[in-house]
Amino acid sequence: MMTEITILLVDDEAAFRQALSRRLNKRGFNVLQADSGSQCLSMLNNHSVSVIIMDVKMPEMSGIETLRQIKKKYPDKVEVILLTGQVSAQDGVTGIKIGAFDYLTKPVEIDHLAEKIKQANESIIRKEERIAENAFREKVAHQMAAAERLASLGTLATGIAHEINNPLAIINESAGFLSQILARQKMLQIPCRKEFELSIDKIITAVERAGKITHQLLGFARNGHSDYTRVDLPELIAESIDLLTHEMSNRNIDITTSFDPLSKEIMTDPFQLRQVFINLLSNANYAVGENGRISISTANHGQEVAISIQDTGPGIPANHIEKIFEPFFTTKPPNKGTGLGLFVTRNIIDKLGGSIRVDSKLNVGTTFRVVLPKCLEMQIKAFETENSATDWISHIKGESYHDKNSD
Amino acid sequence: MLKTYSKIKKYILASMILAPFLPFIIVLGIGFYYFTSSIENSTLAGLKQTVSDHRQMIDTFLQERKSDLIFISKAYGPETLLKQASIQKAYNDLNSKSRAFVDLGVFDENGIHRSYSGPYQLTLKNYENEFWFKQVMKKGTYISDIFLGYRQVPHFVIAVTSRVNSHVWIIRATIDTKQFSDLVEKVQFGRTGEAYILNTSGIFQTTRRSGGNLMETDSEFTQFPYSDNGIMHFIENIKTGKKFLYTSTFLTEKDWLLVVRQETAEVFRQLHTASYLIILISLSGGAVIFSIAIVLTNRIINRIRQIDNKNELITQQLIHATRLSELGEMAAGFAHEINNPLQIIKNEQSLLLLMIEEINKSSSAIQPQTNKEINDSLEQIAIQISRAAKITQAILKFGRKEKPSMSQIELQSFIPEIINMVKGKATVNDISILKYFPENAAPIVCGDPSQLQQVLLNLLNNAIDAICEANDSTGGVIKIEIALPDTSTVEISVSDNGIGINPDNIEKIFAPFFTTKPMGQGTGLGLSVCYGIIKNMGGEMTVSSNKNDGTEFKIQLPAA
Amino acid sequence: MIKIPIKVLVVDDEKDFVEMLCLRLKETGEQTSFAYDGETCLDILAKSDIDVVILDIRMPGMDGIETLQKIKHDFPLVEVIMLTGHGTTETAVEGMKLGAYDYLLKPANFSELQIKLNGARNRKDEQEERIRRARTKLLLRKSGDI
């Protein structure tokens, strides 16, 4: 099925414009008109045009100049066909050097023009396809890098957990045993008993903190494996909120949700995505303080779904915005946060093929916006059928199948 | 990747074949053309010569026979010849000149055969309406086509007129067709070359060797191009499928066509031989060009591939190094985070120890049993802190968080010391350690001696383990080699012939906590620490390995 | 009410950890024994009466999961609490599926451990009680038949 091609006709001669427009309309093109270069440029801002037919000779801004500006602003979105007088064919050549698709001399032969318009439109479609392909490749490469990073992080976390948690456990038990000794009847009278208890408490707290760091990293990293299943997004978010309700209700925090019915179900890894929500929600929870408000909403974006988590906290200072996704960066007081939460969050989202963005205004609040593909594998498949399958894509696909099977 | 190689290969191969092949073919073609046309010309010229010589001869024959007859008529006079004795004598005369005459006769102007000498009974027969008679009466002399006549035998005649008083006498002689045919057919060349005579209606006047009797019509005659005079040549396909080269010319004495023909296959045999030679040359030349092109192309492609692989390897190493340094940063941050609580525990532990000591010194000392339990616990805490701290230190080393103390290390004396440390273990396992130093240079590097020692010990121990793990652990060899790739770099390589590293694992080998050893043996930090140390000294560390063949670690350090 | 000691078997390749944990459990009045690997653990279970096994997941030789499977096969009434220092919760959950009573992350909170120990012992008691009742019923029915 051929979609309608939208043409913008730019000429200062109204009569010529009307006549040509009528004739092109008859051939099934959707024709817009502009009487000058500047009007053409302003129309491009709010209309989606694929082909521009423009007279070279125009008062005020010439066709060549307009072309130059169009190509600067929309290098790949629109093709321009120039119309020149018999004597000014040289202008057409100049136009092509700047990036015009072609030029025709007036008077134009309507069949010829229609043919050229179709060619120009095809060229635009090809360019768009190429851009989409490149963007997709970049995205998958990015995603693979994230998965790899997460995997090496997983090895690191597992190693550290094993090597550090065992001594920590022994310290824990030793300190605990000390406090048990201290609790014995005959030890009740010992001098500086308070100091003893304080030291032991400090040791146990320190062990807990170190243990938390290792377990947190472990819980997130999970060695890079993914289980993709159908996930009910509102349900998953509600579940994540439930896990934090206890903490929130104490401080009278108001949570509102609004879900887009069009993006109810997505294909993703529920465990990792829940981790993301818990993480973002506990950050929001920490930020808002008492009587704050947190709102969560989903929005449908074609093949993707956007999830916003907004809080009414103090906001993030501009000099911190850049760093919040780095490992071990935290604004929480020592012993409160590990600084790993957002780092791991971003890595998980990258791996799920999505993206995360943060907008923050001081004293107003912070919004985290997570965009996820509704179905990553389907997207890959759709991409494959549209384009001739490249080795590279099938390689990626093989990998993801491999992951699925090994799980 | 492979696809592009085969594409490049096709392209190069095509141009390498075409570039010499085209001129080769053109030169060969031009040579062939000139060679063949010269052969053709000389062959044709020979044939034409034959025809013209032959015509000369036949013309002479006919002319002589005609003069013979005129001479007889003049010498005897027609009236004398009417007598039987005279004509007999005249015939004998004639016969003595040429054996071609079969008979001789005299006719009066009314066509009555008045006297005859010869084998047939023709006297008094009337020839008034014969074609030859009319012709001779008109022209004075006449040579007839072959006809049957009263004798019903193919023959041709020569007749002349002689005028005595007011009477016209005709003297006629018959030519032996056999003799005439022999004369014409005498020309014989090659296997298929032959000559024959046709009259203007294409009827054979002499027999043709390859078939064609007297009085028959030559079936090919209608296809002959016609020309009044001169020598013609043309090539004609005859019905049997053979191809002949014809050369023809009209005689001057009689409107007869002398035809000399030969099968083209024979005429141009030389030409064919030449063609075969040319084809042979082009085939063998082509084969040579083709094989040279293939060999050269393969060589070029291999070279390209080698260069590509090298670049690929460098890119891979770069990516790998970047990833490791990223991981290093992370690991270091991690270790740092763990170190904080460890520090707290350490402080509190020493505080507790101090307090216990104080209490025991005081009057209210703790029971010895309980005291021991407390001290044991505190000691256990101390042990575990140092155990955990060791791990975090190692991670920090991988993450390059400490400044090394740099000094100059003379490898010439430094490396044997390290080898001595593992010599015992090596000898037990029947492993020899060989060292190769550059001959006229004393390599000195800039680095931290204790750290470099740690790295090399680690590598040597790994090498010993790798050899022990190989099934046939006898004959294990570890090589330590020092090379100076350029003035600012010293390269130390440690290679073994042990089990090698699985290709899947080679990328991860420097990552912290990666280990292939069974659980409980080794933390997987050794190589990552080595990597961190070398990086920290401003050097590079790489690994290459073939499964089951062995492993080589290369360390590049800045020369002092 | 007099506390009935729980007979606990601690299994871990970290000797110091086993030692300290045993000391603490003894201090709270439990009966302890210990093993440093899965094989010894099974030997001890065969020889002596154990209520609850505290089992580390990561051990050289026979690992925790394998040991758990053997325990549940040979001694189905013995309760097991899994202990994981490195592992993700997934391995622990796998352990639960195989019949472990619960799991704890290292370093573990001691009071949590105590609660789980008591819970495990109670479950074991209940099951033993059920079996006893079932046996009695069976016995009664048999005698009734006669």
Short mmCIF file of C-alpha atoms in Angstrom, two decimals, chain B residues 42 81 90 94 176 213 293 319 341 364 459 478 543:
data_model
loop_
_atom_site.label_atom_id
_atom_site.label_comp_id
_atom_site.label_asym_id
_atom_site.label_seq_id
_atom_site.Cartn_x
_atom_site.Cartn_y
_atom_site.Cartn_z
CA SER B 42 50.14 -17.88 -51.27
CA LEU B 81 42.24 -35.85 -100.77
CA ALA B 90 47.42 -37.52 -95.34
CA LEU B 94 48.70 -36.18 -89.44
CA ASP B 176 40.75 -38.65 -79.43
CA ASN B 213 31.62 -38.45 -67.18
CA ALA B 293 47.01 -15.00 -10.82
CA ILE B 319 38.45 -3.00 24.23
CA PRO B 341 33.36 -0.88 58.10
CA SER B 364 37.90 -7.36 89.50
CA LEU B 459 53.16 -16.17 36.69
CA ILE B 478 58.93 -22.81 31.33
CA VAL B 543 48.16 -13.17 27.36
#
